[in-house]
Amino acid sequence: MAEYIKIKDVARYNGQEVTLKGWLYNKRSSGKLRFLLLRDGTEIIQCVVFKGSVSPEVFERATQLTQESSCIITGVVSEDKRSALGYEIQVNDLEIVQIAGEYPISKKEHGVDFLMDHRHLWLRSKKQHALIRIRHEVIRAAREFFDSRDFTLVDTPIFTPNAAEGTTTLFETDYFDQKAYLTQSGQLYGEAAAMAFGNIYCFGPTFRAEKSKTRRHLTEFWMIEPEMAYCDLDQDMDVAEAFVTHLVQSVLKNRRRELEVLERDTSKLENIRPPFPRIHYNEAVEIIKKQNPDFIDGDDFGAADETIISEQFDRPVMVHRYPAEVKAFYMKRDPENANHALAMDMLAPEGYGEIIGGSQREDDYDALLERIREHNLPEKAFAWYLDLRKYGSVPHAGFGLGIERTVAWIAGIRHVRETIPFPRTMTRLYP
Ligand code: 4AD
Ligand code: MG
């Protein structure tokens, strides 16, 4: 078979004959012309079939092609100032690989449920394509950030014997003659790894039996979690703001075209640079109460409250020292006020809410044991975790960033379900 090239590279072949392999995105016909929009996963290009310059068989094949039919096109690359790509193809030959049946997704408006039922096909459309490429860039940049700072990647298990983030959202499964739970967070293992390697990160899917049907919740989502030995809450926030800045700036640099497809207002992303505002929980409560007088001091923030706070700032805001009662058992108490935990959440602008949750961890054996008992957690399952406080305990901190919420914010789309190739929610397990 002849050599073929990717559409994204056509500029290098201006004036030359090339072969492209792809799928028919769209077609227009007028008299002796067939305008075929060919996509190959890298780009879309217009291929012009002129009856006068191809064999009758080739013209007939171009006429037959249906949406999403697979085909191989050979033709000459020529400049076309009107197209976004800047080039089109003057077709000499066309080979059909398969004629597609009537494609379920057409130009007309479809409901989200219909599109989600056809997620395996919907991924081919422009907007979904752009979103998944932005997701890829966020993940690439996230790994780059930690790799270039000498953090060691330590993969943590999916099957776990205990809860990390509260027992109400655990997915339980039979594990031979015992119970196992799908991991809610790699953090506890990350802490063990930080005591071995200093700075580590884990990255993988995490699971929560979330019974909430919101635009921010998935049951399976991807989280990247750094953990650092000899690190306090302020240093943890320093890393978090540098990290999020790197993610945003990388997408702006490497995924401009995709942001354009999504019609994202990028001016709102350009100024995402340190320092990010840092406010105490009590300060956040003051802000909320001005707009929501019913808010009860000491409560956790709801989505609406987070929006009120984030609207005050033009970049992500970090709220720290939440009431210990609304936060996880492993967080260290604030030495200034034991009712507050050394916790921090990063809230994204434009109403996207929490993208990062993190904290300084309890490093004292007795205090941690007390917390485990208070939370009615099975002591035996946490014996190894308590060991970390027996053998060379040090101050340490870390955080977790949810990939899907971060992509939703950077891409400027409302719902997290479109930021992951095959979303899992309370009501969706297919396809
Ligand atoms: O705030 P969370 O629960 O923190 C932890 O799991 C810590 N153990 C992380 C750590 O310190 N290593 O979750 C962290 C982030 C949230 O800020 C959010 O971005 C995302 O994970 N997240 C979800 N994303 C989608 N769907 C859900 N159901 C999510 N739950 C949390
Ligand atoms: Mg949280």
Tab-separated table of C-alpha atoms and ligand atoms in Angstrom:
chain	number	residue	atom	x	y	z
A	1	MET	CA	0.000	0.000	0.000
A	2	ALA	CA	1.213	3.512	-0.814
A	3	GLU	CA	2.715	5.707	1.889
A	4	TYR	CA	0.144	7.928	3.530
A	5	ILE	CA	0.309	11.083	5.613
A	6	LYS	CA	-1.725	12.641	8.423
A	7	ILE	CA	-3.946	15.598	7.554
A	8	LYS	CA	-2.276	17.806	10.187
A	9	ASP	CA	0.948	17.572	8.145
A	10	VAL	CA	-0.429	18.583	4.702
A	11	ALA	CA	1.302	21.987	4.748
A	12	ARG	CA	4.618	20.201	4.297
A	13	TYR	CA	3.378	18.673	1.038
A	14	ASN	CA	1.996	21.749	-0.723
A	15	GLY	CA	1.772	21.079	-4.471
A	16	GLN	CA	2.545	17.360	-4.072
A	17	GLU	CA	0.372	14.273	-4.401
A	18	VAL	CA	-0.405	12.578	-1.063
A	19	THR	CA	-2.573	9.749	0.235
A	20	LEU	CA	-4.886	10.232	3.224
A	21	LYS	CA	-6.755	7.553	5.185
A	22	GLY	CA	-9.845	8.456	7.132
A	23	TRP	CA	-13.597	8.782	7.411
A	24	LEU	CA	-16.123	10.989	5.648
A	25	TYR	CA	-17.131	13.773	8.023
A	26	ASN	CA	-19.510	15.514	5.654
A	27	LYS	CA	-20.299	15.862	1.944
A	28	ARG	CA	-21.672	18.502	-0.415
A	29	SER	CA	-22.520	17.886	-4.073
A	30	SER	CA	-23.030	20.339	-6.893
A	31	GLY	CA	-23.120	19.277	-10.545
A	32	LYS	CA	-19.725	17.975	-11.526
A	33	LEU	CA	-18.209	18.508	-8.080
A	34	ARG	CA	-18.194	16.494	-4.873
A	35	PHE	CA	-16.808	18.225	-1.793
A	36	LEU	CA	-15.749	15.603	0.717
A	37	LEU	CA	-14.782	16.591	4.238
A	38	LEU	CA	-12.324	13.933	5.319
A	39	ARG	CA	-11.261	13.466	8.941
A	40	ASP	CA	-8.419	11.223	10.091
A	41	GLY	CA	-8.321	11.963	13.824
A	42	THR	CA	-5.689	14.683	13.488
A	43	GLU	CA	-7.607	17.252	11.422
A	44	ILE	CA	-10.381	17.693	8.865
A	45	ILE	CA	-9.684	18.646	5.255
A	46	GLN	CA	-11.843	19.377	2.212
A	47	CYS	CA	-11.203	17.043	-0.729
A	48	VAL	CA	-12.543	18.236	-4.091
A	49	VAL	CA	-13.567	15.622	-6.648
A	50	PHE	CA	-14.011	17.130	-10.149
A	51	LYS	CA	-15.755	14.863	-12.633
A	52	GLY	CA	-13.450	16.023	-15.426
A	53	SER	CA	-10.241	14.961	-13.675
A	54	VAL	CA	-11.084	11.495	-12.288
A	55	SER	CA	-12.259	8.202	-13.793
A	56	PRO	CA	-16.047	7.597	-13.911
A	57	GLU	CA	-15.587	4.882	-11.230
A	58	VAL	CA	-13.904	7.290	-8.821
A	59	PHE	CA	-16.617	9.915	-9.351
A	60	GLU	CA	-19.275	7.252	-8.709
A	61	ARG	CA	-17.557	6.205	-5.463
A	62	ALA	CA	-17.435	9.812	-4.284
A	63	THR	CA	-21.165	10.054	-4.980
A	64	GLN	CA	-21.865	6.849	-3.020
A	65	LEU	CA	-19.946	7.810	0.131
A	66	THR	CA	-22.145	8.209	3.196
A	67	GLN	CA	-21.335	9.979	6.464
A	68	GLU	CA	-18.605	8.105	8.398
A	69	SER	CA	-17.760	5.780	5.504
A	70	SER	CA	-14.075	4.875	5.645
A	71	CYS	CA	-12.006	5.705	2.567
A	72	ILE	CA	-8.522	6.321	1.221
A	73	ILE	CA	-8.037	9.448	-0.879
A	74	THR	CA	-5.108	10.361	-3.115
A	75	GLY	CA	-4.745	13.878	-4.477
A	76	VAL	CA	-2.697	17.032	-4.731
A	77	VAL	CA	-2.371	19.419	-1.777
A	78	SER	CA	-3.293	22.978	-2.762
A	79	GLU	CA	-3.566	26.180	-0.784
A	80	ASP	CA	-7.069	27.290	0.166
A	81	LYS	CA	-7.131	30.562	2.078
A	82	ARG	CA	-10.833	30.175	2.980
A	83	SER	CA	-10.482	26.999	5.028
A	84	ALA	CA	-9.358	26.927	8.654
A	85	LEU	CA	-6.566	24.512	7.769
A	86	GLY	CA	-5.366	26.627	4.815
A	87	TYR	CA	-5.232	23.690	2.389
A	88	GLU	CA	-7.493	21.393	0.392
A	89	ILE	CA	-6.997	18.278	-1.744
A	90	GLN	CA	-7.635	18.038	-5.512
A	91	VAL	CA	-8.643	14.381	-5.696
A	92	ASN	CA	-7.112	11.975	-8.252
A	93	ASP	CA	-8.145	8.671	-6.723
A	94	LEU	CA	-10.557	7.390	-4.096
A	95	GLU	CA	-10.817	3.915	-2.616
A	96	ILE	CA	-13.730	2.865	-0.400
A	97	VAL	CA	-12.836	0.796	2.676
A	98	GLN	CA	-16.384	0.478	3.983
A	99	ILE	CA	-19.688	2.174	3.212
A	100	ALA	CA	-21.209	3.217	6.551
A	101	GLY	CA	-24.850	2.464	7.329
A	102	GLU	CA	-27.155	5.364	8.135
A	103	TYR	CA	-25.260	7.230	10.861
A	104	PRO	CA	-27.325	7.833	14.002
A	105	ILE	CA	-25.731	11.203	14.799
A	106	SER	CA	-26.728	13.818	12.238
A	107	LYS	CA	-26.426	17.589	12.028
A	108	LYS	CA	-29.757	18.037	13.790
A	109	GLU	CA	-29.947	18.631	17.530
A	110	HIS	CA	-29.884	15.498	19.664
A	111	GLY	CA	-30.627	15.254	23.388
A	112	VAL	CA	-27.715	14.546	25.733
A	113	ASP	CA	-29.128	11.143	26.728
A	114	PHE	CA	-29.285	10.070	23.103
A	115	LEU	CA	-25.733	11.283	22.530
A	116	MET	CA	-24.483	9.568	25.701
A	117	ASP	CA	-26.123	6.299	24.561
A	118	HIS	CA	-24.046	6.740	21.398
A	119	ARG	CA	-20.918	7.862	23.191
A	120	HIS	CA	-18.846	5.331	21.196
A	121	LEU	CA	-19.759	7.303	18.040
A	122	TRP	CA	-20.192	10.770	19.577
A	123	LEU	CA	-16.436	10.822	20.303
A	124	ARG	CA	-15.933	11.420	16.568
A	125	SER	CA	-17.618	14.815	16.591
A	126	LYS	CA	-15.622	18.048	16.675
A	127	LYS	CA	-16.523	19.220	20.158
A	128	GLN	CA	-15.951	15.861	21.835
A	129	HIS	CA	-12.718	15.435	19.928
A	130	ALA	CA	-11.491	18.821	21.178
A	131	LEU	CA	-12.434	17.991	24.776
A	132	ILE	CA	-10.581	14.677	24.825
A	133	ARG	CA	-7.490	16.308	23.328
A	134	ILE	CA	-7.581	18.976	26.058
A	135	ARG	CA	-7.932	16.210	28.647
A	136	HIS	CA	-4.858	14.538	27.181
A	137	GLU	CA	-2.907	17.794	27.435
A	138	VAL	CA	-3.958	18.312	31.073
A	139	ILE	CA	-2.739	14.796	31.924
A	140	ARG	CA	0.483	15.194	29.949
A	141	ALA	CA	1.244	18.523	31.629
A	142	ALA	CA	0.347	17.118	35.064
A	143	ARG	CA	2.857	14.294	34.709
A	144	GLU	CA	5.436	16.693	33.290
A	145	PHE	CA	5.050	19.003	36.289
A	146	PHE	CA	5.832	16.315	38.851
A	147	ASP	CA	8.350	14.393	36.753
A	148	SER	CA	10.416	17.527	36.157
A	149	ARG	CA	10.481	18.207	39.914
A	150	ASP	CA	11.787	14.737	40.786
A	151	PHE	CA	8.575	13.384	42.270
A	152	THR	CA	8.547	9.573	42.043
A	153	LEU	CA	5.452	7.978	40.504
A	154	VAL	CA	4.065	5.384	42.904
A	155	ASP	CA	0.943	3.550	41.709
A	156	THR	CA	-1.529	2.761	44.462
A	157	PRO	CA	-3.997	-0.148	44.553
A	158	ILE	CA	-7.594	-0.098	43.292
A	159	PHE	CA	-8.788	-2.850	45.674
A	160	THR	CA	-8.506	-1.606	49.239
A	161	PRO	CA	-9.481	-3.048	52.637
A	162	ASN	CA	-10.672	0.301	54.065
A	163	ALA	CA	-12.190	3.711	53.363
A	164	ALA	CA	-10.040	6.782	52.741
A	165	GLU	CA	-12.700	9.446	52.253
A	166	GLY	CA	-15.690	8.513	54.396
A	167	THR	CA	-17.724	5.337	54.429
A	168	THR	CA	-20.870	6.650	52.700
A	169	THR	CA	-19.484	6.574	49.160
A	170	LEU	CA	-17.755	3.183	49.182
A	171	PHE	CA	-18.171	0.702	46.351
A	172	GLU	CA	-18.023	-2.709	47.963
A	173	THR	CA	-17.056	-5.883	46.180
A	174	ASP	CA	-16.489	-9.540	47.109
A	175	TYR	CA	-12.828	-10.335	47.396
A	176	PHE	CA	-12.639	-14.132	47.815
A	177	ASP	CA	-13.672	-14.657	51.435
A	178	GLN	CA	-13.530	-11.015	52.459
A	179	LYS	CA	-14.851	-7.598	51.462
A	180	ALA	CA	-12.869	-5.141	49.393
A	181	TYR	CA	-13.654	-1.560	48.394
A	182	LEU	CA	-12.749	0.287	45.222
A	183	THR	CA	-10.291	3.020	46.117
A	184	GLN	CA	-11.635	6.525	46.786
A	185	SER	CA	-8.135	8.026	46.830
A	186	GLY	CA	-4.552	6.777	46.703
A	187	GLN	CA	-3.520	9.176	49.448
A	188	LEU	CA	-2.998	6.809	52.381
A	189	TYR	CA	-0.655	4.677	50.298
A	190	GLY	CA	0.883	7.877	48.977
A	191	GLU	CA	1.808	8.781	52.557
A	192	ALA	CA	3.638	5.472	52.984
A	193	ALA	CA	5.427	6.116	49.695
A	194	ALA	CA	6.384	9.671	50.722
A	195	MET	CA	8.130	8.246	53.782
A	196	ALA	CA	10.113	6.016	51.403
A	197	PHE	CA	10.823	8.465	48.549
A	198	GLY	CA	10.277	11.982	49.919
A	199	ASN	CA	8.140	13.440	47.133
A	200	ILE	CA	5.772	11.159	45.247
A	201	TYR	CA	2.598	11.264	43.181
A	202	CYS	CA	0.020	8.707	42.231
A	203	PHE	CA	-2.373	8.980	39.333
A	204	GLY	CA	-5.259	6.720	38.519
A	205	PRO	CA	-8.991	6.154	38.531
A	206	THR	CA	-10.809	6.589	41.833
A	207	PHE	CA	-14.347	5.540	42.710
A	208	ARG	CA	-17.142	7.004	44.757
A	209	ALA	CA	-20.684	5.745	45.057
A	210	GLU	CA	-21.977	9.299	44.752
A	211	LYS	CA	-25.736	9.355	44.951
A	212	SER	CA	-25.779	12.957	43.785
A	213	LYS	CA	-26.815	13.751	40.226
A	214	THR	CA	-24.899	16.977	39.748
A	215	ARG	CA	-22.814	18.316	36.917
A	216	ARG	CA	-19.657	17.843	39.031
A	217	HIS	CA	-19.957	14.240	40.169
A	218	LEU	CA	-18.882	11.039	38.496
A	219	THR	CA	-18.711	7.618	40.166
A	220	GLU	CA	-15.397	6.927	38.435
A	221	PHE	CA	-12.992	9.842	38.033
A	222	TRP	CA	-9.257	10.318	37.652
A	223	MET	CA	-7.253	11.949	40.369
A	224	ILE	CA	-3.587	12.951	40.523
A	225	GLU	CA	-2.260	13.113	44.077
A	226	PRO	CA	1.155	14.405	45.147
A	227	GLU	CA	2.363	13.671	48.684
A	228	MET	CA	5.373	15.397	50.214
A	229	ALA	CA	7.439	14.574	53.312
A	230	TYR	CA	8.676	17.528	55.386
A	231	CYS	CA	5.936	19.751	53.981
A	232	ASP	CA	3.381	21.951	55.732
A	233	LEU	CA	0.066	23.406	54.603
A	234	ASP	CA	1.551	26.650	53.207
A	235	GLN	CA	4.102	24.743	51.136
A	236	ASP	CA	1.338	22.418	49.978
A	237	MET	CA	-0.585	25.453	48.683
A	238	ASP	CA	2.557	26.767	46.952
A	239	VAL	CA	2.809	23.513	44.999
A	240	ALA	CA	-0.916	23.472	44.208
A	241	GLU	CA	-0.891	26.973	42.697
A	242	ALA	CA	2.255	26.336	40.635
A	243	PHE	CA	0.725	23.054	39.440
A	244	VAL	CA	-2.630	24.508	38.337
A	245	THR	CA	-0.838	27.405	36.639
A	246	HIS	CA	1.225	24.903	34.662
A	247	LEU	CA	-1.881	22.980	33.573
A	248	VAL	CA	-3.710	26.079	32.359
A	249	GLN	CA	-0.706	27.605	30.600
A	250	SER	CA	0.102	24.285	28.880
A	251	VAL	CA	-3.415	23.993	27.453
A	252	LEU	CA	-3.278	27.631	26.296
A	253	LYS	CA	0.037	26.949	24.591
A	254	ASN	CA	-0.590	23.517	23.077
A	255	ARG	CA	-4.363	23.299	22.521
A	256	ARG	CA	-5.344	26.702	21.073
A	257	ARG	CA	-7.260	25.176	18.165
A	258	GLU	CA	-9.309	22.988	20.478
A	259	LEU	CA	-10.154	25.936	22.744
A	260	GLU	CA	-11.329	27.797	19.626
A	261	VAL	CA	-13.555	24.881	18.580
A	262	LEU	CA	-15.145	25.071	22.039
A	263	GLU	CA	-15.457	28.870	21.756
A	264	ARG	CA	-13.705	29.216	25.109
A	265	ASP	CA	-13.117	32.793	26.249
A	266	THR	CA	-9.368	32.397	26.808
A	267	SER	CA	-8.921	35.875	28.298
A	268	LYS	CA	-10.255	34.363	31.537
A	269	LEU	CA	-7.432	31.787	31.483
A	270	GLU	CA	-4.526	34.057	30.543
A	271	ASN	CA	-4.244	35.624	34.009
A	272	ILE	CA	-4.170	32.290	35.862
A	273	ARG	CA	-0.761	32.824	37.465
A	274	PRO	CA	0.516	32.894	41.059
A	275	PRO	CA	-0.180	34.161	43.571
A	276	PHE	CA	-3.676	32.724	44.020
A	277	PRO	CA	-5.669	34.300	46.850
A	278	ARG	CA	-5.675	32.284	50.104
A	279	ILE	CA	-8.464	32.861	52.574
A	280	HIS	CA	-9.291	31.352	55.946
A	281	TYR	CA	-12.584	29.437	56.214
A	282	ASN	CA	-13.906	32.201	58.511
A	283	GLU	CA	-13.205	34.822	55.856
A	284	ALA	CA	-14.990	32.697	53.273
A	285	VAL	CA	-18.002	32.464	55.595
A	286	GLU	CA	-18.110	36.288	55.824
A	287	ILE	CA	-18.228	36.483	52.020
A	288	ILE	CA	-20.968	33.854	51.745
A	289	LYS	CA	-23.154	35.413	54.434
A	290	LYS	CA	-23.417	38.674	52.491
A	291	GLN	CA	-25.325	36.815	49.759
A	292	ASN	CA	-26.659	33.812	51.650
A	293	PRO	CA	-27.629	34.939	55.175
A	294	ASP	CA	-28.940	31.418	55.971
A	295	PHE	CA	-25.473	29.882	55.815
A	296	ILE	CA	-24.597	28.257	59.141
A	297	ASP	CA	-21.091	28.901	60.432
A	298	GLY	CA	-19.278	25.557	60.696
A	299	ASP	CA	-21.037	23.920	57.748
A	300	ASP	CA	-19.283	22.672	54.647
A	301	PHE	CA	-19.825	24.726	51.499
A	302	GLY	CA	-22.428	23.762	48.937
A	303	ALA	CA	-21.950	24.316	45.208
A	304	ALA	CA	-23.776	27.677	45.405
A	305	ASP	CA	-21.574	28.836	48.293
A	306	GLU	CA	-18.420	27.918	46.386
A	307	THR	CA	-19.666	29.970	43.452
A	308	ILE	CA	-20.234	32.999	45.694
A	309	ILE	CA	-16.627	32.775	46.928
A	310	SER	CA	-15.010	32.156	43.549
A	311	GLU	CA	-16.907	35.055	41.953
A	312	GLN	CA	-14.917	37.455	44.139
A	313	PHE	CA	-11.656	36.579	42.380
A	314	ASP	CA	-10.260	36.441	38.832
A	315	ARG	CA	-8.207	33.313	39.504
A	316	PRO	CA	-8.568	30.157	41.588
A	317	VAL	CA	-8.933	30.775	45.320
A	318	MET	CA	-7.651	28.516	48.087
A	319	VAL	CA	-9.811	28.267	51.197
A	320	HIS	CA	-7.915	26.860	54.170
A	321	ARG	CA	-8.570	25.707	57.733
A	322	TYR	CA	-12.078	24.298	57.368
A	323	PRO	CA	-13.871	23.097	60.500
A	324	ALA	CA	-12.307	19.734	61.387
A	325	GLU	CA	-15.757	18.224	61.756
A	326	VAL	CA	-16.624	18.459	58.043
A	327	LYS	CA	-13.257	17.103	56.905
A	328	ALA	CA	-11.507	13.727	56.764
A	329	PHE	CA	-10.098	11.874	59.806
A	330	TYR	CA	-6.453	12.042	58.689
A	331	MET	CA	-6.119	15.845	58.663
A	332	LYS	CA	-3.933	17.535	61.269
A	333	ARG	CA	-5.661	20.023	63.560
A	334	ASP	CA	-4.668	23.675	63.442
A	335	PRO	CA	-2.369	24.268	66.458
A	336	GLU	CA	-3.916	27.782	66.724
A	337	ASN	CA	-7.465	26.423	66.943
A	338	ALA	CA	-8.150	22.708	67.314
A	339	ASN	CA	-11.675	23.056	65.871
A	340	HIS	CA	-10.141	23.727	62.483
A	341	ALA	CA	-8.203	21.309	60.283
A	342	LEU	CA	-5.070	22.142	58.293
A	343	ALA	CA	-7.122	21.593	55.150
A	344	MET	CA	-7.313	23.458	51.884
A	345	ASP	CA	-9.632	23.358	48.888
A	346	MET	CA	-8.916	25.127	45.633
A	347	LEU	CA	-12.038	26.590	44.011
A	348	ALA	CA	-11.899	27.289	40.283
A	349	PRO	CA	-13.284	30.564	38.893
A	350	GLU	CA	-16.494	30.995	36.871
A	351	GLY	CA	-18.542	28.812	39.208
A	352	TYR	CA	-16.674	25.555	38.567
A	353	GLY	CA	-16.158	24.894	42.267
A	354	GLU	CA	-13.652	22.630	43.996
A	355	ILE	CA	-10.940	21.158	41.778
A	356	ILE	CA	-8.413	20.359	44.530
A	357	GLY	CA	-8.776	19.003	48.053
A	358	GLY	CA	-5.711	18.695	50.231
A	359	SER	CA	-4.259	18.983	53.722
A	360	GLN	CA	-1.387	18.596	56.097
A	361	ARG	CA	-1.746	15.112	57.619
A	362	GLU	CA	-1.916	14.114	61.274
A	363	ASP	CA	1.614	12.918	62.049
A	364	ASP	CA	1.147	12.117	65.753
A	365	TYR	CA	0.387	8.480	66.594
A	366	ASP	CA	-1.945	9.102	69.544
A	367	ALA	CA	-3.894	11.881	67.862
A	368	LEU	CA	-4.401	9.771	64.729
A	369	LEU	CA	-5.535	6.736	66.729
A	370	GLU	CA	-8.070	8.940	68.511
A	371	ARG	CA	-9.430	10.189	65.155
A	372	ILE	CA	-9.733	6.656	63.797
A	373	ARG	CA	-11.759	5.685	66.872
A	374	GLU	CA	-13.914	8.819	66.715
A	375	HIS	CA	-14.792	8.008	63.119
A	376	ASN	CA	-15.592	4.369	63.986
A	377	LEU	CA	-13.043	3.150	61.477
A	378	PRO	CA	-11.724	-0.423	61.804
A	379	GLU	CA	-8.461	-0.057	63.726
A	380	LYS	CA	-7.017	-3.292	62.389
A	381	ALA	CA	-7.316	-2.218	58.753
A	382	PHE	CA	-5.391	0.958	59.611
A	383	ALA	CA	-2.546	-0.712	61.529
A	384	TRP	CA	-0.113	-0.178	58.647
A	385	TYR	CA	-1.172	3.483	58.357
A	386	LEU	CA	-0.559	4.005	62.078
A	387	ASP	CA	2.872	2.380	61.677
A	388	LEU	CA	3.910	5.378	59.574
A	389	ARG	CA	3.555	7.472	62.755
A	390	LYS	CA	5.666	5.006	64.758
A	391	TYR	CA	8.710	4.789	62.547
A	392	GLY	CA	10.180	8.169	61.696
A	393	SER	CA	7.018	10.294	61.549
A	394	VAL	CA	7.474	13.728	59.921
A	395	PRO	CA	5.193	16.628	58.998
A	396	HIS	CA	3.769	15.881	55.560
A	397	ALA	CA	1.096	17.167	53.225
A	398	GLY	CA	-0.440	16.624	49.815
A	399	PHE	CA	-3.511	17.137	47.690
A	400	GLY	CA	-5.649	15.566	45.005
A	401	LEU	CA	-6.724	17.240	41.770
A	402	GLY	CA	-9.751	15.875	39.918
A	403	ILE	CA	-8.928	15.689	36.206
A	404	GLU	CA	-12.514	15.928	34.953
A	405	ARG	CA	-13.474	19.034	36.925
A	406	THR	CA	-10.226	20.688	35.886
A	407	VAL	CA	-10.842	19.899	32.213
A	408	ALA	CA	-14.456	21.143	32.462
A	409	TRP	CA	-13.232	24.462	33.833
A	410	ILE	CA	-10.332	24.969	31.401
A	411	ALA	CA	-12.469	23.917	28.420
A	412	GLY	CA	-15.398	25.986	29.691
A	413	ILE	CA	-18.049	23.280	29.489
A	414	ARG	CA	-20.810	22.937	32.033
A	415	HIS	CA	-20.851	19.234	32.786
A	416	VAL	CA	-17.996	16.864	33.722
A	417	ARG	CA	-19.568	13.943	31.830
A	418	GLU	CA	-18.132	15.178	28.509
A	419	THR	CA	-14.574	15.455	29.847
A	420	ILE	CA	-13.983	11.688	30.144
A	421	PRO	CA	-14.195	9.295	27.181
A	422	PHE	CA	-16.758	6.948	28.755
A	423	PRO	CA	-18.372	8.561	31.803
A	424	ARG	CA	-19.742	6.587	34.739
A	425	THR	CA	-22.486	8.165	36.810
A	426	MET	CA	-25.245	6.904	39.063
A	427	THR	CA	-27.459	6.399	36.021
A	428	ARG	CA	-24.936	5.483	33.353
A	429	LEU	CA	-22.976	2.265	32.848
A	430	TYR	CA	-23.468	1.966	29.049
A	431	PRO	CA	-21.643	1.999	26.662
B	1	4AD	O1	-11.474	16.502	48.140
B	1	4AD	P1	-11.255	15.058	47.822
B	1	4AD	O2	-12.258	14.094	48.318
B	1	4AD	O3	-9.800	14.742	48.402
B	1	4AD	C1	-9.212	13.514	48.474
B	1	4AD	O4	-9.620	12.503	47.990
B	1	4AD	C2	-7.855	13.556	49.146
B	1	4AD	N1	-7.556	12.206	49.652
B	1	4AD	C3	-6.841	14.020	48.141
B	1	4AD	C4	-5.464	14.129	48.728
B	1	4AD	O5	-5.252	14.939	49.617
B	1	4AD	N2	-4.534	13.326	48.255
B	1	4AD	O6	-11.116	14.880	46.250
B	1	4AD	C5	-10.112	15.560	45.539
B	1	4AD	C6	-10.649	16.071	44.226
B	1	4AD	C7	-11.786	17.069	44.331
B	1	4AD	O7	-11.316	18.353	44.599
B	1	4AD	C8	-12.429	16.958	42.959
B	1	4AD	O8	-11.682	17.683	41.998
B	1	4AD	C9	-12.277	15.483	42.664
B	1	4AD	O9	-11.210	15.005	43.450
B	1	4AD	N3	-13.504	14.745	42.959
B	1	4AD	C10	-14.402	14.355	42.038
B	1	4AD	N4	-14.464	14.538	40.699
B	1	4AD	C11	-15.509	14.019	40.014
B	1	4AD	N5	-16.501	13.307	40.611
B	1	4AD	C12	-16.488	13.085	41.950
B	1	4AD	N6	-17.444	12.356	42.508
B	1	4AD	C13	-15.406	13.629	42.724
B	1	4AD	N7	-15.072	13.598	44.033
B	1	4AD	C14	-13.917	14.278	44.155
B	2	MG	MG	-12.991	17.703	48.794
